[in-house]
Each structure stands twice: as structure tokens, then as C-alpha cells.
PDB file of C-alpha atoms in Angstrom:
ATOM      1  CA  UNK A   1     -27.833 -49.928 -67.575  1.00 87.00           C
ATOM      2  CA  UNK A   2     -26.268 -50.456 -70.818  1.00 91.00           C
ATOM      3  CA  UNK A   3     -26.775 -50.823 -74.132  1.00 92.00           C
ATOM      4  CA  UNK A   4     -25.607 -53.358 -76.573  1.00 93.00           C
ATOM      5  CA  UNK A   5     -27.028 -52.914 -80.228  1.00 93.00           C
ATOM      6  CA  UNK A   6     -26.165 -55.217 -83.455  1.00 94.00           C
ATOM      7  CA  UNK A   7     -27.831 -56.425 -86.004  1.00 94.00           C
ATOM      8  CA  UNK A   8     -28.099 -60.007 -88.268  1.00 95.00           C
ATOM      9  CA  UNK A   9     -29.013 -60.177 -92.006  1.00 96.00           C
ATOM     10  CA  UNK A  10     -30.566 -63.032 -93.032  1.00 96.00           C
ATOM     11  CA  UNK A  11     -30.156 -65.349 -96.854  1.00 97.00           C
ATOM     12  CA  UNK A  12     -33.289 -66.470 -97.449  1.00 96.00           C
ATOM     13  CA  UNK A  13     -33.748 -70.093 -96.982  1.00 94.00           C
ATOM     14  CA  UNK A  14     -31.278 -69.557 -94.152  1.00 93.00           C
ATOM     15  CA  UNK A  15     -33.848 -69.311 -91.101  1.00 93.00           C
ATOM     16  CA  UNK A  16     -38.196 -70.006 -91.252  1.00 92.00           C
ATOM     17  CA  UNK A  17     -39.123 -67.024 -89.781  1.00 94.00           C
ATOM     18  CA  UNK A  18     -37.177 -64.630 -91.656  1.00 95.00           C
ATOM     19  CA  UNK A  19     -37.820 -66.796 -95.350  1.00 96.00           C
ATOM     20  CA  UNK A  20     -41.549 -65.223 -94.082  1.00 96.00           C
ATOM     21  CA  UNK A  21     -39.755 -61.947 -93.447  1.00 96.00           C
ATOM     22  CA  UNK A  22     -37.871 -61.747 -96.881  1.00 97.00           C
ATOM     23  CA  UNK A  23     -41.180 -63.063 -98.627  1.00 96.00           C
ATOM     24  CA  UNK A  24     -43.762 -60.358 -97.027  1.00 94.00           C
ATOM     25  CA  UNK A  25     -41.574 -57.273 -96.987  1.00 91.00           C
ATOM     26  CA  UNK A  26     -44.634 -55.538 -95.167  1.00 89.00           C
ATOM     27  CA  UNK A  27     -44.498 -58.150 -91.941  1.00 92.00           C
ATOM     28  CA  UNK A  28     -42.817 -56.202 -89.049  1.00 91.00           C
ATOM     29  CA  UNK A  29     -42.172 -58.283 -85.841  1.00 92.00           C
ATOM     30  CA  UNK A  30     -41.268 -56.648 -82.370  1.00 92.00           C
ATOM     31  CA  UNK A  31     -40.518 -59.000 -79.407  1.00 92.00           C
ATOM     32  CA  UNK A  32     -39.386 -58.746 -76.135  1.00 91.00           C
ATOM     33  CA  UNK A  33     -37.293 -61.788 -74.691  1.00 91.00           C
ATOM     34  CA  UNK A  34     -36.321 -61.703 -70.906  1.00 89.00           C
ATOM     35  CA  UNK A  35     -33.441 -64.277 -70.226  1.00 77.00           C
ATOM     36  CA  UNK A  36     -34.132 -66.047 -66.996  1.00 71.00           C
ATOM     37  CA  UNK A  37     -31.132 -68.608 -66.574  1.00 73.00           C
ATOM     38  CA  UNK A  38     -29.043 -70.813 -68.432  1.00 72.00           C
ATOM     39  CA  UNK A  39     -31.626 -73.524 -69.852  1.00 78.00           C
ATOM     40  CA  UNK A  40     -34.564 -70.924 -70.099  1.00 85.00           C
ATOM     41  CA  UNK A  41     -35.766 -67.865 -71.126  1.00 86.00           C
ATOM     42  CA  UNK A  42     -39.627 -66.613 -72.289  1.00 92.00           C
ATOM     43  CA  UNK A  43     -40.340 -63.731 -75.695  1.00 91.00           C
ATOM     44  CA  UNK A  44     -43.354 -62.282 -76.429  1.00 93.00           C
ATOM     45  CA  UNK A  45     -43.864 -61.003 -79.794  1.00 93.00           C
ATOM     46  CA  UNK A  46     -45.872 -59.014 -81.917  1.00 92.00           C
ATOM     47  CA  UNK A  47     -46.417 -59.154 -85.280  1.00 93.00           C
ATOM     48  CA  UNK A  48     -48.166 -57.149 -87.760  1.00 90.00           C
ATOM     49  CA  UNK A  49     -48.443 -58.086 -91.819  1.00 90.00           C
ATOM     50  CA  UNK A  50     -50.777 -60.030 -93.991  1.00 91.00           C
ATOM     51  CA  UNK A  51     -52.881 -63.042 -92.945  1.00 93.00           C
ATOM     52  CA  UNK A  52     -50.841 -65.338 -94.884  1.00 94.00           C
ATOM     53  CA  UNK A  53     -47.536 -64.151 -93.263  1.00 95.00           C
ATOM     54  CA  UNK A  54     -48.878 -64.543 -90.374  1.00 95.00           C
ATOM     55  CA  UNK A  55     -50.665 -67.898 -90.608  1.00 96.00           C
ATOM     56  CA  UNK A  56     -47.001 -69.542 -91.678  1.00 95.00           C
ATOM     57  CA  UNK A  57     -45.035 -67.705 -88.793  1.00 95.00           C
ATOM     58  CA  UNK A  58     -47.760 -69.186 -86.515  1.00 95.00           C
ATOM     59  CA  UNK A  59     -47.032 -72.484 -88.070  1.00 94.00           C
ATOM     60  CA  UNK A  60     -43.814 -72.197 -88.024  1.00 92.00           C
ATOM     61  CA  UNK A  61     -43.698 -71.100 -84.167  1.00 91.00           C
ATOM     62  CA  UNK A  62     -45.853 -74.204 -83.166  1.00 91.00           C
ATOM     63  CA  UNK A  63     -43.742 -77.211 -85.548  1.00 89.00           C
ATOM     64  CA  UNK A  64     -41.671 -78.586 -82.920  1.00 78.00           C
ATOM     65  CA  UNK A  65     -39.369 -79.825 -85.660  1.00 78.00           C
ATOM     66  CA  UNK A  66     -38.548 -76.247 -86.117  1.00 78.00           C
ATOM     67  CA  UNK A  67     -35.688 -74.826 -84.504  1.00 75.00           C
ATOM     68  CA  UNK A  68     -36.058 -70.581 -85.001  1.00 75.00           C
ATOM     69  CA  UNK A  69     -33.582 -69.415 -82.289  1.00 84.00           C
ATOM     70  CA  UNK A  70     -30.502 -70.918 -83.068  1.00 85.00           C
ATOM     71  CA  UNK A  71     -27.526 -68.920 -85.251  1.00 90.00           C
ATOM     72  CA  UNK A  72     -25.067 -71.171 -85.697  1.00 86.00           C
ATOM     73  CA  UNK A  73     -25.254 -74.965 -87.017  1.00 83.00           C
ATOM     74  CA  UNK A  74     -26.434 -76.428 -84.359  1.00 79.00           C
ATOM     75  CA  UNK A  75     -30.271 -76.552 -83.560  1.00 78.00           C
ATOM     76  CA  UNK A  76     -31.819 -75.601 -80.023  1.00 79.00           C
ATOM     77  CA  UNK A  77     -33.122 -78.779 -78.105  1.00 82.00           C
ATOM     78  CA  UNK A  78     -35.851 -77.602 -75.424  1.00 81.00           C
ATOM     79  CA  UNK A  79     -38.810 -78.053 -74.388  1.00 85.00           C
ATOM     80  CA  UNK A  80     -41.285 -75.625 -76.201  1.00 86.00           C
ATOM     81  CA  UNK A  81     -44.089 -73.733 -74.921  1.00 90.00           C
ATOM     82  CA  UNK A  82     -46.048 -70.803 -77.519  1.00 92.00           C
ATOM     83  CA  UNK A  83     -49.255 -69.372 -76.782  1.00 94.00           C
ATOM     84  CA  UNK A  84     -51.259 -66.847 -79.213  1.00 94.00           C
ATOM     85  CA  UNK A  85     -52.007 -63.919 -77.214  1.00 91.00           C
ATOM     86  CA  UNK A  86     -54.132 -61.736 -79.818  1.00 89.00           C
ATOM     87  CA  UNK A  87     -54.978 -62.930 -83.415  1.00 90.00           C
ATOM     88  CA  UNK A  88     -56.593 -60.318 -86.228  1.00 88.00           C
ATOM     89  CA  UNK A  89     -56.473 -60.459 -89.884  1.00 87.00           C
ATOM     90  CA  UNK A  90     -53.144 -58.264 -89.638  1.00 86.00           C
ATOM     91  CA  UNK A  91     -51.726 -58.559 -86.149  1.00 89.00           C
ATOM     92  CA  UNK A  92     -50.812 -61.700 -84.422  1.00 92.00           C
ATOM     93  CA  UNK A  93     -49.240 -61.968 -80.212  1.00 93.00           C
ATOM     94  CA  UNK A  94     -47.315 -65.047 -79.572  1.00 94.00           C
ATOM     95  CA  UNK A  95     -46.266 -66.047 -76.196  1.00 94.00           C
ATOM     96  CA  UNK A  96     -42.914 -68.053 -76.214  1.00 91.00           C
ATOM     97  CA  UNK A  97     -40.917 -69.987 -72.792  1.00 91.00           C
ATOM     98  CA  UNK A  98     -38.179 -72.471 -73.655  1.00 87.00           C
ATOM     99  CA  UNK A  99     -36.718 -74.579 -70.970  1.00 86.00           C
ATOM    100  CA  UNK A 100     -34.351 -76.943 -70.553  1.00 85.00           C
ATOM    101  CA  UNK A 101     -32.286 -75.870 -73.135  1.00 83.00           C
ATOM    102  CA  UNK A 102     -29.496 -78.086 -74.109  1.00 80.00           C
ATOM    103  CA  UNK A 103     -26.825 -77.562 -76.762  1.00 76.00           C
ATOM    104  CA  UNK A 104     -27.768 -73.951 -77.859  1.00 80.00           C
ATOM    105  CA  UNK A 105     -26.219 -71.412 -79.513  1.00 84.00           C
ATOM    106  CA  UNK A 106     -28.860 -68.696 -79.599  1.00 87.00           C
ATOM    107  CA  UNK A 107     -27.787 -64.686 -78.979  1.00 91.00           C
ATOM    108  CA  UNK A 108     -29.981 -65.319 -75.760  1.00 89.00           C
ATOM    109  CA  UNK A 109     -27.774 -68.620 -74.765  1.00 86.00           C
ATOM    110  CA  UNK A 110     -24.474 -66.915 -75.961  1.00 88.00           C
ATOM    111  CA  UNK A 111     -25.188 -63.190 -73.940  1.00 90.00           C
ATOM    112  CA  UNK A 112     -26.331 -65.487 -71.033  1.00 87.00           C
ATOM    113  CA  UNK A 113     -23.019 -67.382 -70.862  1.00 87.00           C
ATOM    114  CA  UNK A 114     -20.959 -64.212 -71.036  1.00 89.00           C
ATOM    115  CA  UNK A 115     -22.639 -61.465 -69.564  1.00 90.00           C
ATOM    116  CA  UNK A 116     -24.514 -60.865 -66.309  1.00 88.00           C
ATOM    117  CA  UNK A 117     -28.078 -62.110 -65.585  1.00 85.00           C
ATOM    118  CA  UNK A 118     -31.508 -60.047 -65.386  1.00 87.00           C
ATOM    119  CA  UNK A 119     -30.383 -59.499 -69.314  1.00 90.00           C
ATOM    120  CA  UNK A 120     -33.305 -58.269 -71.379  1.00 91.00           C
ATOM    121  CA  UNK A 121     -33.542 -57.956 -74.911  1.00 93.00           C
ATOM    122  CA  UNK A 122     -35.606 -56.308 -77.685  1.00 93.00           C
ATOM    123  CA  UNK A 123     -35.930 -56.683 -81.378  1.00 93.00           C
ATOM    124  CA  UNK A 124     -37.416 -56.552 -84.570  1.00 93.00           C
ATOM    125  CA  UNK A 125     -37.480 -58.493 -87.620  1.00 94.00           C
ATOM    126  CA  UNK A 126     -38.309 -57.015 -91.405  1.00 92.00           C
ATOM    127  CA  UNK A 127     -37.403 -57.895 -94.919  1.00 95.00           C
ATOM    128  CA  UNK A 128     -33.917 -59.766 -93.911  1.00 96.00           C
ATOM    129  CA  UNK A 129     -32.670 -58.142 -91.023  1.00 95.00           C
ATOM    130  CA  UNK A 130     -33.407 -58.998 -87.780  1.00 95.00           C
ATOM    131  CA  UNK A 131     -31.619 -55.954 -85.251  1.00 94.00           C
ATOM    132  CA  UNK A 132     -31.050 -56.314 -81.593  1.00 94.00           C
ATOM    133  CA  UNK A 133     -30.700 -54.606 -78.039  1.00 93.00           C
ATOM    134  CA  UNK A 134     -29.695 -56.331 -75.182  1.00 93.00           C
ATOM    135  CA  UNK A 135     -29.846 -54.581 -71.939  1.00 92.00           C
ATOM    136  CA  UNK A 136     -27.304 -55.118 -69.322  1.00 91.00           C
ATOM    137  CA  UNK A 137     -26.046 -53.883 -65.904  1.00 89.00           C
ATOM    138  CA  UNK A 138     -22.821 -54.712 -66.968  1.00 89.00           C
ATOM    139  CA  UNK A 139     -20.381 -54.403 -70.382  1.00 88.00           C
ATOM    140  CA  UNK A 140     -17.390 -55.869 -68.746  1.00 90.00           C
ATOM    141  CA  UNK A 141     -17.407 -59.277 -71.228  1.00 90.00           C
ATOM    142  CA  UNK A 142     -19.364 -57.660 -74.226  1.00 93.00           C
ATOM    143  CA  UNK A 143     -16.858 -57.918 -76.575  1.00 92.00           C
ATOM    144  CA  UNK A 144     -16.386 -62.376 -75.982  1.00 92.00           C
ATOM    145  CA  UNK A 145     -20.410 -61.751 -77.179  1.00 91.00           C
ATOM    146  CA  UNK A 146     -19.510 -59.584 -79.907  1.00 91.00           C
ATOM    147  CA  UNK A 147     -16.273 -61.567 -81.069  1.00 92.00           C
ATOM    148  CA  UNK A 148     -18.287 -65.476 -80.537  1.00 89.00           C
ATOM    149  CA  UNK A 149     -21.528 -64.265 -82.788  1.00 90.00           C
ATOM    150  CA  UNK A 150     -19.247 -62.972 -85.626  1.00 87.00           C
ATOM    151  CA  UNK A 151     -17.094 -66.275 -85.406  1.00 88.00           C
ATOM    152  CA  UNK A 152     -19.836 -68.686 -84.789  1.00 87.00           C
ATOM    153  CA  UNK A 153     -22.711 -67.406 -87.268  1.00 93.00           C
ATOM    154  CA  UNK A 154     -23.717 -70.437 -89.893  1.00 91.00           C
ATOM    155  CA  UNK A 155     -23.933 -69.757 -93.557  1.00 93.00           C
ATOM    156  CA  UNK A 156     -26.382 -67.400 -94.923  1.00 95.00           C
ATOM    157  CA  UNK A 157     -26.439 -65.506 -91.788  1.00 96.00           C
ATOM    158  CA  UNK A 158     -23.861 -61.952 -91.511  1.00 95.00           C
ATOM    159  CA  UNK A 159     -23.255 -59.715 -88.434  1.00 93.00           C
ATOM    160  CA  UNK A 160     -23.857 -55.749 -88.378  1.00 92.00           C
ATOM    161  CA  UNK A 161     -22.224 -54.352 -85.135  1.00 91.00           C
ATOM    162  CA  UNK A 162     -24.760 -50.992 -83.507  1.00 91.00           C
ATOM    163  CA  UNK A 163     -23.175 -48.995 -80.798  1.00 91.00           C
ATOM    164  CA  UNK A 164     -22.233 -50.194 -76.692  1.00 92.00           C
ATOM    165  CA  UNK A 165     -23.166 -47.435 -75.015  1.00 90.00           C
ATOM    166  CA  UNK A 166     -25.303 -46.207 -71.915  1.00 91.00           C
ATOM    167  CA  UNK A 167     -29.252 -47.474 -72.192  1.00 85.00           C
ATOM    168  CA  UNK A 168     -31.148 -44.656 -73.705  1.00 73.00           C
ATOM    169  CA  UNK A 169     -34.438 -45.099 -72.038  1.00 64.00           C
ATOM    170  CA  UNK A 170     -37.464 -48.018 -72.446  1.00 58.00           C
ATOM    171  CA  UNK A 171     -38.353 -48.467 -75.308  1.00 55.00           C
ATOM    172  CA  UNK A 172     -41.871 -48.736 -74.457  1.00 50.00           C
ATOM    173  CA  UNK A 173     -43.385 -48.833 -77.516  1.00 51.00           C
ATOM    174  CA  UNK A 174     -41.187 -52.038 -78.899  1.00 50.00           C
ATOM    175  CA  UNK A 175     -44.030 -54.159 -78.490  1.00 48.00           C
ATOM    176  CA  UNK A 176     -47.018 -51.767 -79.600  1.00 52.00           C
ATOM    177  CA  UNK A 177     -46.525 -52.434 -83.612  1.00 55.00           C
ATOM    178  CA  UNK A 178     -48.710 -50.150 -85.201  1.00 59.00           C
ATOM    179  CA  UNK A 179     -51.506 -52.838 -86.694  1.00 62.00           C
ATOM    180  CA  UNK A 180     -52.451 -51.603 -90.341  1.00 69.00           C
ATOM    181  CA  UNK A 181     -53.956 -53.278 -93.432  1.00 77.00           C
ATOM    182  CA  UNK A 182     -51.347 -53.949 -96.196  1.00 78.00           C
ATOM    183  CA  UNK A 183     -52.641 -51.655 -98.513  1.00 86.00           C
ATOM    184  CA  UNK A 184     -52.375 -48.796 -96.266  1.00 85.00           C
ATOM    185  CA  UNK A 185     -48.973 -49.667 -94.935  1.00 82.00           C
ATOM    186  CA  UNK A 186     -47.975 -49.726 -98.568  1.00 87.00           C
ATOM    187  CA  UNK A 187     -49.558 -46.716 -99.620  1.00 90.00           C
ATOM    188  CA  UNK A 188     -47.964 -44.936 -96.556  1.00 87.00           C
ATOM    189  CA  UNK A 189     -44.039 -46.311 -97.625  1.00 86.00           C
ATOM    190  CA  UNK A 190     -44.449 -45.409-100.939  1.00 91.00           C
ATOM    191  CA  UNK A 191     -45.783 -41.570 -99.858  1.00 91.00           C
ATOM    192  CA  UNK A 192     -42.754 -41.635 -97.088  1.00 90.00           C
ATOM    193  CA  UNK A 193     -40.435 -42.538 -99.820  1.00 90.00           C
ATOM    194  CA  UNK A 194     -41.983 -40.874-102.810  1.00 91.00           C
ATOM    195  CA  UNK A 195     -41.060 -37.776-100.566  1.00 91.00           C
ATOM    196  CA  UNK A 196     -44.593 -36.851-100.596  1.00 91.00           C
ATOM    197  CA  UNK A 197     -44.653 -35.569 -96.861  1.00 87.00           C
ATOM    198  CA  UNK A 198     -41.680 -33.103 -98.044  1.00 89.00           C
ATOM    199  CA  UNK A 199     -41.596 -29.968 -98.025  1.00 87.00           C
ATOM    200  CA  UNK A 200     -41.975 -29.004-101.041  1.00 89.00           C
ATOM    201  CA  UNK A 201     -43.421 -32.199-102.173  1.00 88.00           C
ATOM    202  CA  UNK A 202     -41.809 -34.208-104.137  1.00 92.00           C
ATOM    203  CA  UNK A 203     -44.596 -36.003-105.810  1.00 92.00           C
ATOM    204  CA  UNK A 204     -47.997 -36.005-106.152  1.00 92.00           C
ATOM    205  CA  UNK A 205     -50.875 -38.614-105.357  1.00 91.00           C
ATOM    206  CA  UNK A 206     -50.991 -38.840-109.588  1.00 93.00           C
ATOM    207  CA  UNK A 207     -47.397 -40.011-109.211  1.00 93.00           C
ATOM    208  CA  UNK A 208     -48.132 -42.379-106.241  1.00 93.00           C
ATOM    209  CA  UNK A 209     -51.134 -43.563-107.869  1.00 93.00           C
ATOM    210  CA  UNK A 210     -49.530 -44.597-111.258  1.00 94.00           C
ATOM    211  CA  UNK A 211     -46.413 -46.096-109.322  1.00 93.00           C
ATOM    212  CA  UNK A 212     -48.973 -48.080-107.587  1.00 93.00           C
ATOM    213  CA  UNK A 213     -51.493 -48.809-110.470  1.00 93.00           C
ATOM    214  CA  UNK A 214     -54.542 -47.860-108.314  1.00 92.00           C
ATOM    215  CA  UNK A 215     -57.144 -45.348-108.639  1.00 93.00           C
ATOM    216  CA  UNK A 216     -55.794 -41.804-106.950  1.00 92.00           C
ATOM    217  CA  UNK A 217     -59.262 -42.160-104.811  1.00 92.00           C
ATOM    218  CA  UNK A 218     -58.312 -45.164-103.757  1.00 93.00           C
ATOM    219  CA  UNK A 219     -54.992 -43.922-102.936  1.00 92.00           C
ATOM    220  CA  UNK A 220     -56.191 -40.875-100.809  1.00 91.00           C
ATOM    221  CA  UNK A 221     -58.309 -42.910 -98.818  1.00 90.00           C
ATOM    222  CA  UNK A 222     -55.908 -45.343 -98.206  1.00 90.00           C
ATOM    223  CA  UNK A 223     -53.423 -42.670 -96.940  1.00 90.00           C
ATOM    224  CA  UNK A 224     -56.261 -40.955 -95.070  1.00 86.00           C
ATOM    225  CA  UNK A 225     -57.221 -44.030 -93.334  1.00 86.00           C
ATOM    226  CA  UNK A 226     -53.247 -44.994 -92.393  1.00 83.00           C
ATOM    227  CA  UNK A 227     -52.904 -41.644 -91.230  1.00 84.00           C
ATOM    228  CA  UNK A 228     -56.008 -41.587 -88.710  1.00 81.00           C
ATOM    229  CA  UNK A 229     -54.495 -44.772 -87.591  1.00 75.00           C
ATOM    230  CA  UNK A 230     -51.050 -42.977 -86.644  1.00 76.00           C
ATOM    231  CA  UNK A 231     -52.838 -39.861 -85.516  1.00 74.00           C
ATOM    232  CA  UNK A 232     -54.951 -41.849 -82.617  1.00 68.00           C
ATOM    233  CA  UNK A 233     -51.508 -44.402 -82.173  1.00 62.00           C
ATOM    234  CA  UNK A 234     -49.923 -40.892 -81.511  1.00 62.00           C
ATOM    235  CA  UNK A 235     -51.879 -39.187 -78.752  1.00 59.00           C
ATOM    236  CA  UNK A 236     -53.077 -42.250 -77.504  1.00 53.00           C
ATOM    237  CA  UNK A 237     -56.247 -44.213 -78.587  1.00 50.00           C
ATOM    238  CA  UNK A 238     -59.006 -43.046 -76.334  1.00 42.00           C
ATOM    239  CA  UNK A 239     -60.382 -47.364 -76.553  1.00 45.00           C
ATOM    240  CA  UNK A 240     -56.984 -47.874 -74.561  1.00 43.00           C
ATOM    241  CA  UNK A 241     -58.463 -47.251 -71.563  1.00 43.00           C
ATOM    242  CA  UNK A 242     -61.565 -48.095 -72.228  1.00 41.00           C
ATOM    243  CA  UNK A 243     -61.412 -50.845 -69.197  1.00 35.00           C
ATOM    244  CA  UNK A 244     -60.327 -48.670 -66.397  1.00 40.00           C
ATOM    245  CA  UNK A 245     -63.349 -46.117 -67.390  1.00 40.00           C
ATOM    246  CA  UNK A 246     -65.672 -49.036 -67.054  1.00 45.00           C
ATOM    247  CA  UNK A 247     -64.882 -49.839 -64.164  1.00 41.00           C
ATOM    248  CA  UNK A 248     -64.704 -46.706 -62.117  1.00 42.00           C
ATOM    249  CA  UNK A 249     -68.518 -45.984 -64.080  1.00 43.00           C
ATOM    250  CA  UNK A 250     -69.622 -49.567 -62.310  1.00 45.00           C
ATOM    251  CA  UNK A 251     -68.192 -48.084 -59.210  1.00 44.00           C
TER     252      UNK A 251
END
């Protein structure tokens, strides 16, 4: 397999979904999209961020009048399908499937037309970028993708070319976004890039604390709490399983 990897930046008031994006810098959104043939092609995506971000992404996902895959000037027309899969407070699963697609000029329509089928692609949206990886059995026609995108983008939207290159493994964690209350998350940025997991430190939690006009309790449990939450993400939450060790107990 190979790899195709690029990236598009985003103006806000350019596209719904990343206006939500650029407004909630916290909201992260992993999807993978599986291109099944010319008029169709299904995504499921996670999303993690505040409950507001992610009621209006949900609303935006389900308004029909809304368009959300299209990069160019001209708007998808299909027949919509979108399922939520999981809802919390901070973590939202949405089921997408378009067919018949007519007179689209999505990345997913565009790779389809140029490069071989079984494509397969994986993203993820934050703040105003939203970056890309197609898979692909075949590079032959990559660069008519590469040079139609850059040509064909619509205003407010700019290209960022990645790498080509041979498929570095699944990515099987693209879809497990680590689900985490705001606070935390931004406690946890501002330690990552307050340097405070350095060594030497380069702050302190007084430092953090003022930057962040809360209490320094308030910080450290914050940061305690995110970090439990990437400790058991990293060695594997013993509820994952939970199911399977039901069952074999009931048998």
C-alpha cells in the first residue's frame, strides 16, 4: 500500500464544520471514510470537545441544506444518511453513507476519479486544518489528485502537500480520540506547552495556574485526572473488554 498525506486549512466562514473547528480550538475530530464507488462512499467519525461544539456539528451533520464535503464551489448533491453512534457530554460518533452522488467535487470524489478503488482514507480536523491520508494500492495518477485539489480549491480554503510514500502501518488508533473534559484537555496543552513535562521543567504549576487564572489545586487535579485518563488510554482500559469477560463468566 501507499501513502498519500496533505493537508487543507480552512478561513473561517469558509466551511460549517470547521467555523465549529476554528471556534472550539479544543474539538478534535478523527474519521475514517472508505470510498466504495463513484456515487458513494460511508465515514465514521469521532469527535471529542465541548457539548456545545458538539451539539452544532451534530446539527450541522443532519441539515440537509448543508453541504460539508465539498472543496470547491460547487455543493455535493446526494442522498444523505448520518446516524449518532455514541453521544456523551464530550464525545460524539456519527455514522455517515452518501449515495448517489452527483456533481461533486469532494477529495473522496476527486481520489475516486483518479486513483484506484478499495481507497481508504483517514483524517482529522482541529482549529483550521483539516489533514489527510488516503491509502492506495496504487500511486500511478497521484499527482492529477495532487495538481486538481490545488487548482480547484474555492476561496478561503489553501492546500499543504505531506509526503507519497509507502503506508506506514494502521493507524489503529485514528478513531479512538482520547474523550476528556475541556478543562483537563486545557490544563494538559498548557503543561505540554508550558514545557512543564521537561526536563528540567520549565515552569511550575504557580506559573500554569496564574496563566490560567485558576486555583493551583484546581490545576493539579485537573492534570492528575487528564493524566489517569492517558495512563489507562495507554495500557489499555481494563472496561474495554469488559464484554468478552462477561461472557466467558456466563459460560
Amino acid at each position: 500500500m501507499r501513502e498519500f498525506t496533505f493537508a487543507i486549512d480552512y478561513d473561517a466562514g469558509a466551511d460549517p464544520i470547521m467555523d465549529v473547528c476554528i471556534e472550539w480550538p479544543s474539538v478534535v475530530a478523527h474519521s475514517l471514510d472508505g470510498f466504495v464507488t463513484e456515487d458513494r462512499f460511508w465515514r465514521i467519525e469521532r469527535i471529542s470537545g465541548p457539548e456545545r461544539a458538539l451539539d452544532r456539528i451534530e446539527d450541522v451533520r443532519f441539515d440537509g441544506t448543508k453541504c460539508g464535503e465539498s472543496i470547491t464551489e460547487r455543493d455535493c448533491e446526494a442522498a444523505r444518511y448520518h446516524d449518532v453512534l455514541e453521544r456523551s457530554a464530550d464525545e460524539l460518533v456519527i455514522y455517515t453513507y452518501l449515495e448517489d452522488i452527483a456533481e461533486c467535487e469532494s477529495v473522496h470524489t476527486l481520489a475516486g476519479k483518479h486513483l484506484p478503488s478499495g481507497l481508504v482514507f483517514e483524517t482529522r480536523r482541529q482549529g483550521s486544518r483539516h489533514q489527510w491520508r488516503v491509502l492506495m494500492r496504487s500511486d500511478a495518477r497521484v499527482g492529477v489528485l495532487y495538481d486538481e485539489i490545488g487548482a480547484r480549491l474555492r476561496d478561503g480554503l489553501s492546500f499543504r502537500m505531506g509526503h507519497l510514500r509507502d503506508a506506514d502501518g494502521w493507524q489503529r488508533d485514528s478513531l479512538t480520540t482520547l474523550s476528556m473534559p475541556d478543562e483537563q484537555r486545557t490544563a494538559l496543552r498548557a503543561a505540554v506547552e508550558g514545557g512543564y513535562y521537561e526536563t528540567p521543567r520549565a515552569t511550575t504549576l504557580d506559573d500554569l495556574a496564574d496563566e490560567l487564572s485558576v486555583p493551583r489545586s484546581t490545576l493539579s487535579y485537573r492534570l492528575r485526572q487528564a493524566e489517569t485518563r492517558l495512563a489507562r488510554r495507554c495500557v489499555g482500559d481494563a472496561t474495554d473488554d469488559r464484554w468478552l469477560r462477561d461472557r466467558e463468566t456466563s459460560e
